[in-house]
Coordinates of C-alpha atoms in Angstrom, one line a residue:
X19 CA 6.8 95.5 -138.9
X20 CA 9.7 94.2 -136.5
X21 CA 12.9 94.5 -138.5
X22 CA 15.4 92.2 -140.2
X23 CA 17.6 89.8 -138.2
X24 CA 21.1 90.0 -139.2
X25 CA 22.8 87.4 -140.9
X26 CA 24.0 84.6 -139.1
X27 CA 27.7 84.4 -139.2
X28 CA 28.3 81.4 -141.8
X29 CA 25.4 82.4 -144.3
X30 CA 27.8 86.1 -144.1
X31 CA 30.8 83.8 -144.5
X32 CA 28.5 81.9 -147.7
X33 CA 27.9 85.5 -149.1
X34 CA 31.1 86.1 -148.8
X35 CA 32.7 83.1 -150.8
X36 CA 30.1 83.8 -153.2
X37 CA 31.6 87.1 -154.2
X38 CA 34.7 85.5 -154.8
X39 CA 35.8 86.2 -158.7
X40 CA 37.8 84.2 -160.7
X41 CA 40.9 86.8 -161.3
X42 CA 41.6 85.5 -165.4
X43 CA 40.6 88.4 -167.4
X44 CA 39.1 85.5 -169.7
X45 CA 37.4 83.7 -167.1
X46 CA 35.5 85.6 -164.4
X47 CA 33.6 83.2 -163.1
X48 CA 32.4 83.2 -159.7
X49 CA 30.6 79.6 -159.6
X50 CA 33.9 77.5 -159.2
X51 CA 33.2 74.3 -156.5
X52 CA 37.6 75.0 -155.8
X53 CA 39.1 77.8 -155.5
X54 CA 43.1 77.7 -156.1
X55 CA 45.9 80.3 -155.7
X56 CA 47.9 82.3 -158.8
X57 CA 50.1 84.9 -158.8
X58 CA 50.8 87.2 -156.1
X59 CA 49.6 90.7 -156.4
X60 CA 49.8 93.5 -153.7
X61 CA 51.2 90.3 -151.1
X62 CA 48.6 88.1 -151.6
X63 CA 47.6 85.2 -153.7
X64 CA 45.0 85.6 -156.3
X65 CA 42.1 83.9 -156.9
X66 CA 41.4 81.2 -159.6
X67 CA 38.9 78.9 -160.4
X68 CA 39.9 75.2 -160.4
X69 CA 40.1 75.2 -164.1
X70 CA 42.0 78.3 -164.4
X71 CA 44.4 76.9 -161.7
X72 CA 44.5 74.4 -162.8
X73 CA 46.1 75.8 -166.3
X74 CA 48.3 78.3 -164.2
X75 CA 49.8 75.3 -161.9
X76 CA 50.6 74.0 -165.8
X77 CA 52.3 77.0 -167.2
X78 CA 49.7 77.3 -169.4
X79 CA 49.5 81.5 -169.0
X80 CA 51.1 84.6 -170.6
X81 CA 54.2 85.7 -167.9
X82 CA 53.7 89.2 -169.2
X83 CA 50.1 89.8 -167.8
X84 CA 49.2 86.4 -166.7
X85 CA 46.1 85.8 -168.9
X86 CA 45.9 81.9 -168.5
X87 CA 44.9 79.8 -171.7
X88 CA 43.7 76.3 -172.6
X89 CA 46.1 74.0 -172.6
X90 CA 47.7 74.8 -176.7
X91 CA 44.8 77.2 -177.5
X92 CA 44.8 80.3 -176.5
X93 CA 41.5 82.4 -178.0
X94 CA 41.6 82.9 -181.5
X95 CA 39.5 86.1 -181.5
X96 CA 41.9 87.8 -179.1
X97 CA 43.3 91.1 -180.6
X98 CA 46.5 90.4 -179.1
X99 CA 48.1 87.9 -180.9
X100 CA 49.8 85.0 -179.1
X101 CA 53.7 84.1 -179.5
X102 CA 55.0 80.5 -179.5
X103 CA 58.1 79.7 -178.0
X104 CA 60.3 77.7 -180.2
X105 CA 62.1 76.0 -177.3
X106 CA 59.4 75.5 -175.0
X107 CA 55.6 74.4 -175.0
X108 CA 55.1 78.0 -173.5
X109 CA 53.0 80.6 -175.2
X110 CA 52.8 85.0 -175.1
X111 CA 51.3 87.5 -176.0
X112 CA 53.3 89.1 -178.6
X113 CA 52.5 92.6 -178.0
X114 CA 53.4 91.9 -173.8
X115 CA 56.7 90.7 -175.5
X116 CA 57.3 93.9 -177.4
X117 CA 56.2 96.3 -174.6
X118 CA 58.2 94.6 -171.4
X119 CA 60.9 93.1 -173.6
X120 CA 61.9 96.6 -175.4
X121 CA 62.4 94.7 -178.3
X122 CA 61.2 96.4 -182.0
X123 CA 60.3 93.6 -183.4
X124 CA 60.2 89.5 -182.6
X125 CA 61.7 86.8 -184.4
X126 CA 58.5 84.7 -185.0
X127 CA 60.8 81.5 -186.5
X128 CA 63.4 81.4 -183.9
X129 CA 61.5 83.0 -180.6
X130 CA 62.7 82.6 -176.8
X131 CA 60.0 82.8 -174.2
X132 CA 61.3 84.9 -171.2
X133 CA 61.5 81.6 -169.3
X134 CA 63.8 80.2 -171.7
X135 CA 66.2 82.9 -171.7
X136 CA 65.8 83.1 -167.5
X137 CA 67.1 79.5 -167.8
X138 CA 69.0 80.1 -170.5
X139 CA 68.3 77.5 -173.1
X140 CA 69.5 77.1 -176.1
X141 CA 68.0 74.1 -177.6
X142 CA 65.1 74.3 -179.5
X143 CA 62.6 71.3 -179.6
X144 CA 63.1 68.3 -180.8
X145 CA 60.5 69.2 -182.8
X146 CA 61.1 72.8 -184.2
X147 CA 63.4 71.5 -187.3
X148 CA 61.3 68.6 -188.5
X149 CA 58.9 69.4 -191.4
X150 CA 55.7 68.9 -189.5
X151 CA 56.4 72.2 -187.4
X152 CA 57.6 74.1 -190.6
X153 CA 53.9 73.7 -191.8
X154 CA 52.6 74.3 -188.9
X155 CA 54.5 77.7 -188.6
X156 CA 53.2 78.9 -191.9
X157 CA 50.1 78.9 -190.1
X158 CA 50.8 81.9 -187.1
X159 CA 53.2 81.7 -184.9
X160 CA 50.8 84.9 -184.5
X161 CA 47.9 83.1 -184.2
X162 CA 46.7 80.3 -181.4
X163 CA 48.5 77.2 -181.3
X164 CA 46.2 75.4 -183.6
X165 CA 44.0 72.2 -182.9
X166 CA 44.9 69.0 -184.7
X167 CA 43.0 68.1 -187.8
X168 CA 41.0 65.1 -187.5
X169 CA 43.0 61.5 -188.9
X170 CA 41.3 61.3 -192.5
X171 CA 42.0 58.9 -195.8
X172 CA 42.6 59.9 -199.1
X173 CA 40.5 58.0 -201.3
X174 CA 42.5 56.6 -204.7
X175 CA 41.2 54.8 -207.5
X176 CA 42.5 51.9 -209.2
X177 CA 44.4 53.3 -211.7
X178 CA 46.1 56.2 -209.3
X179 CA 47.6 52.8 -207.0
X180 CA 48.4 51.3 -209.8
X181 CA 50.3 53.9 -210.7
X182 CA 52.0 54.2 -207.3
X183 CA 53.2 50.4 -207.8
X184 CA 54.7 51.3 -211.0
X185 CA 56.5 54.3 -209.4
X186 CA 57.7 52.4 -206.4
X187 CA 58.9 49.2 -209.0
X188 CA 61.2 51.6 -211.1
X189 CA 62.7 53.3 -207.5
X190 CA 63.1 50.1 -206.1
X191 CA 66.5 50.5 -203.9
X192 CA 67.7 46.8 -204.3
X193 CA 66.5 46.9 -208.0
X194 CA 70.1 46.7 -210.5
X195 CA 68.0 48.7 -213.0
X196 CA 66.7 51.6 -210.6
X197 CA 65.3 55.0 -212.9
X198 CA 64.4 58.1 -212.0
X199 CA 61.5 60.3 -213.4
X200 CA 63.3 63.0 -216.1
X201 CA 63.6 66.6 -215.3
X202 CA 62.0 68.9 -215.5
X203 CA 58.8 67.4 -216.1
X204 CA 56.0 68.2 -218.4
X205 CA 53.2 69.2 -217.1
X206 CA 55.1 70.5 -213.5
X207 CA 52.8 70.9 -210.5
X208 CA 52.8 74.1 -210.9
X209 CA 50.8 73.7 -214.8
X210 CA 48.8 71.1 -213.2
X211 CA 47.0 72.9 -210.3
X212 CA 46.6 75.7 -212.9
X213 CA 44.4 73.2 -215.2
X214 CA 43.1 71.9 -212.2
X215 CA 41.6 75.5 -210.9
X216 CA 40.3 76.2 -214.3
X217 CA 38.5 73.6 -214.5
X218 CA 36.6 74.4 -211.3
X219 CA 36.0 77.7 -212.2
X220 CA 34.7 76.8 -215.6
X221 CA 32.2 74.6 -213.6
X222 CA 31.2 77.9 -211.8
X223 CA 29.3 81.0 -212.2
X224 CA 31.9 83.2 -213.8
X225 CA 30.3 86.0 -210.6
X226 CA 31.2 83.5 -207.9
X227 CA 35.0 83.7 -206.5
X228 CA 36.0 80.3 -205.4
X229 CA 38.1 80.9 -202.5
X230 CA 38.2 77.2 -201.9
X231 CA 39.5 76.4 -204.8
X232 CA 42.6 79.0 -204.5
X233 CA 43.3 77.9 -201.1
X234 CA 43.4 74.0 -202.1
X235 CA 45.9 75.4 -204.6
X236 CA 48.1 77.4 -202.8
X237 CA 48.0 74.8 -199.5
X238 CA 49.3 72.2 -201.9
X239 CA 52.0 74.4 -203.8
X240 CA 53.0 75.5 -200.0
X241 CA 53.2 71.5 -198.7
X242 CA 55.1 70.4 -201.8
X243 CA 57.8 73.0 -202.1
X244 CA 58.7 71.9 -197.9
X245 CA 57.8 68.1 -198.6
X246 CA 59.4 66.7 -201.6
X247 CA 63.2 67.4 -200.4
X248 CA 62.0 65.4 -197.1
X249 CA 59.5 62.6 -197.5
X250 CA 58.7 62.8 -201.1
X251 CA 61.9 61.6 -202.8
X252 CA 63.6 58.1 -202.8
X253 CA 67.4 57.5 -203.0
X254 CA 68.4 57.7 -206.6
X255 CA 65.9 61.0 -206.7
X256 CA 67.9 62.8 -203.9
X257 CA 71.2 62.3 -205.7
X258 CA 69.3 63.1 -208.8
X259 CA 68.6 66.6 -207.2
X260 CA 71.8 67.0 -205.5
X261 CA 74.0 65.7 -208.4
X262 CA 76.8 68.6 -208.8
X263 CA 76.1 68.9 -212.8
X264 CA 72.4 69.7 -211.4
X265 CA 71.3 73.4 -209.7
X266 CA 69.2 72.9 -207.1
X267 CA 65.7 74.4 -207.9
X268 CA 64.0 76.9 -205.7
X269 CA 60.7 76.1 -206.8
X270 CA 59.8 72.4 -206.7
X271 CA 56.6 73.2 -208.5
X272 CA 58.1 74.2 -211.2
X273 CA 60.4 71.2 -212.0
X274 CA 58.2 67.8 -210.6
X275 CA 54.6 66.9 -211.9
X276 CA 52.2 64.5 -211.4
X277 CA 54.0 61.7 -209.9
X278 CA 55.8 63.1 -207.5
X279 CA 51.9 65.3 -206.5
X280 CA 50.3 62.0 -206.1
X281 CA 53.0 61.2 -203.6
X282 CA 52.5 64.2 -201.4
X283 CA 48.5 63.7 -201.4
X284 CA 49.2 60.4 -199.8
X285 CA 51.3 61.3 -197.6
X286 CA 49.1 64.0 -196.0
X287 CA 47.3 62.4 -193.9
X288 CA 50.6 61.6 -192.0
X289 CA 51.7 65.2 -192.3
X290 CA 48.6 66.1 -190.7
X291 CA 48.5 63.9 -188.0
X292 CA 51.8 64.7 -186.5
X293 CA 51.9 68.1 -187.0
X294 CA 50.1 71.1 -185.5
X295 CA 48.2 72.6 -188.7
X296 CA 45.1 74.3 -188.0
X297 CA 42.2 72.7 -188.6
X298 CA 40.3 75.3 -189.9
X299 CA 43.0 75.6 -192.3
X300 CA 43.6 72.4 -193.4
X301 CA 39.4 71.8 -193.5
X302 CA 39.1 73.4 -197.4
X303 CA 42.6 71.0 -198.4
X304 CA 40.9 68.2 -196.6
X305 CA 37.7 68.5 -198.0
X306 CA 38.4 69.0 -201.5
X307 CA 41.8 66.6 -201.6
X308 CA 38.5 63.7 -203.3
X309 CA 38.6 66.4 -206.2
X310 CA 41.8 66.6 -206.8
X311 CA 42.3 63.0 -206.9
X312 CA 39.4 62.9 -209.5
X313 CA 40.8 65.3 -211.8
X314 CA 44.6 63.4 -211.5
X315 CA 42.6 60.3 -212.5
X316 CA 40.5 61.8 -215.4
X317 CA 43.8 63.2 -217.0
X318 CA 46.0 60.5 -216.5
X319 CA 47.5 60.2 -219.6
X320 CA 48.6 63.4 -219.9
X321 CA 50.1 63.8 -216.9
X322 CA 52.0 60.9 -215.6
X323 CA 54.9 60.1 -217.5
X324 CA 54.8 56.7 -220.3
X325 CA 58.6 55.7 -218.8
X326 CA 61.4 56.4 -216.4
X327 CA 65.4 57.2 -217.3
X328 CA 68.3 54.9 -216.1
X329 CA 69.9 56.6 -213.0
X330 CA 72.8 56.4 -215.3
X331 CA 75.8 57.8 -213.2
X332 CA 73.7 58.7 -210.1
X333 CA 75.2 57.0 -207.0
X334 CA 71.8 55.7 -205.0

């Protein structure tokens, strides 16, 4: 049996490229058409796929180790959680933060990647203050910069737009005879999601915890108490709440009801859109927000208020 040639020069050179590994812990792959350059290690520039290079060229990486990510979504099984800047786009690992930064703990609300600080910026996003990033950071700052939520409607009956109109009438700014709702009200947001996840669970095998429920509860408690003092008031209700004879509630859901509820569901769609809330989060509030809407409808009368108050001595 005569023996084996040797390879010819370019299929050694083919074998060769084929060995070639993409260098992203995450990645690995080794089938990449391109290859591109990364970091420099030992003198040299390391390998990356064209997707991974792609991402590093971008920024899109932790500076610690380097472990490149989608572009705003890191992998949300990764037992090391990631870190968002609050002044940049730029995410980190968190525990790479504590072990090269020497720091004992981070700041989650008011973090500085180690970019920032190189270049020394102060600023934080334009973003970072408004109230679509203060629901999205109730959602991780630990976690993986979350996917938006698909745009979605919240369906209202009749009687619940009707009721709108009639709200909007009696705040109207260039209205002489402008009212406000009076506080606190009976029931409060608070009494009515109570009722409201009763009701479900009175529906339910008393053996079956509904999760769901709870978290539609507790989503909408968490979005009213950081919407209403933003985008759920008008005029004369913002100088009702900041009148100096009045002490300024810390628990919104405890002092509005129904009215001021139906507002927020409306609005959430626009909440949602612009802000970064996790889909997989906001898929139970989504999903259920129809059920809510029913049960505000079925107990109408007794929980939207007959009339409005003069905004006697309330400057609009």
């Amino acid at each position: 049996m005569a023996d084996a040639e040797p390879l010819p020069k370019s299929d050694a050179a083919d074998e060769k490229l084929q060995r070639i590994v993409c260098t992203n812990v995450k990645c690995n792959r080794s089938d990449s058409s391109q290859w591109k350059e990364g970091w420099e290690m030992n003198g040299q520039r390391v390998p990356l796929c064209n997707a991974c290079g792609i991402r590093f060229s971008k920024g899109s990486f932790c500076p610690w180790c380097y472990q490149i990510y989608k572009e705003n979504e890191p992998d949300e099984s990764e037992e090391n959680p990631w870190l968002g800047c609050d002044y940049c786009p730029k995410w980190v690992h968190l525990q790479c933060e504590l072990d090269n930064s020497k720091l004992s703990k981070v700041d989650s609300k008011n973090y500085r990647c180690p970019e920032c600080v190189k270049k020394g910026i102060t600023k934080r996003r334009a973003s970072a203050d408004s109230l679509e990033s203060e629901l999205a950071t109730q959602h991780g700052r630990r976690g993986r910069p979350p996917s938006r939520i698909t745009k979605f409607r919240v369906p209202l009956t009749p009687s619940l737009k009707d009721i709108l109109v009639v709200d909007w009438e009696a705040h109207r700014e260039d209205s002489y005879s402008s009212s406000v709702l009076p506080l606190p009200r009976t029931p409060t947001v608070t009494q009515i999601l109570q009722d409201y996840q009763s009701t479900k669970l009175q529906s339910m095998d008393e053996n079956i915890e509904d999760k769901d429920t709870k978290a539609v509860v507790d989503g909408l408690k968490y979005y009213f108490q950081k919407a209403l003092p933003k985008v759920l008031l008008y005029r004369c209700e913002t100088a009702q709440l900041n009148a100096p004879e009045t002490d300024t509630p810390t628990d919104f859901c405890e002092v509005y009801g129904a009215e001021h509820l139906l507002r927020l569901l409306v609005k959430l769609p626009t909440l949602f859109e612009k802000s970064d809330v996790s889909t997989d989060l906001a898929k139970p509030l989504v999903e259920r927000l129809s059920d809510v809407v029913k049960f505000l409808d079925e107990h109408a009368s007794d929980l939207f208020a007959p009339t409005y108050v003069a905004a006697v001595g309330i400057k609009k």
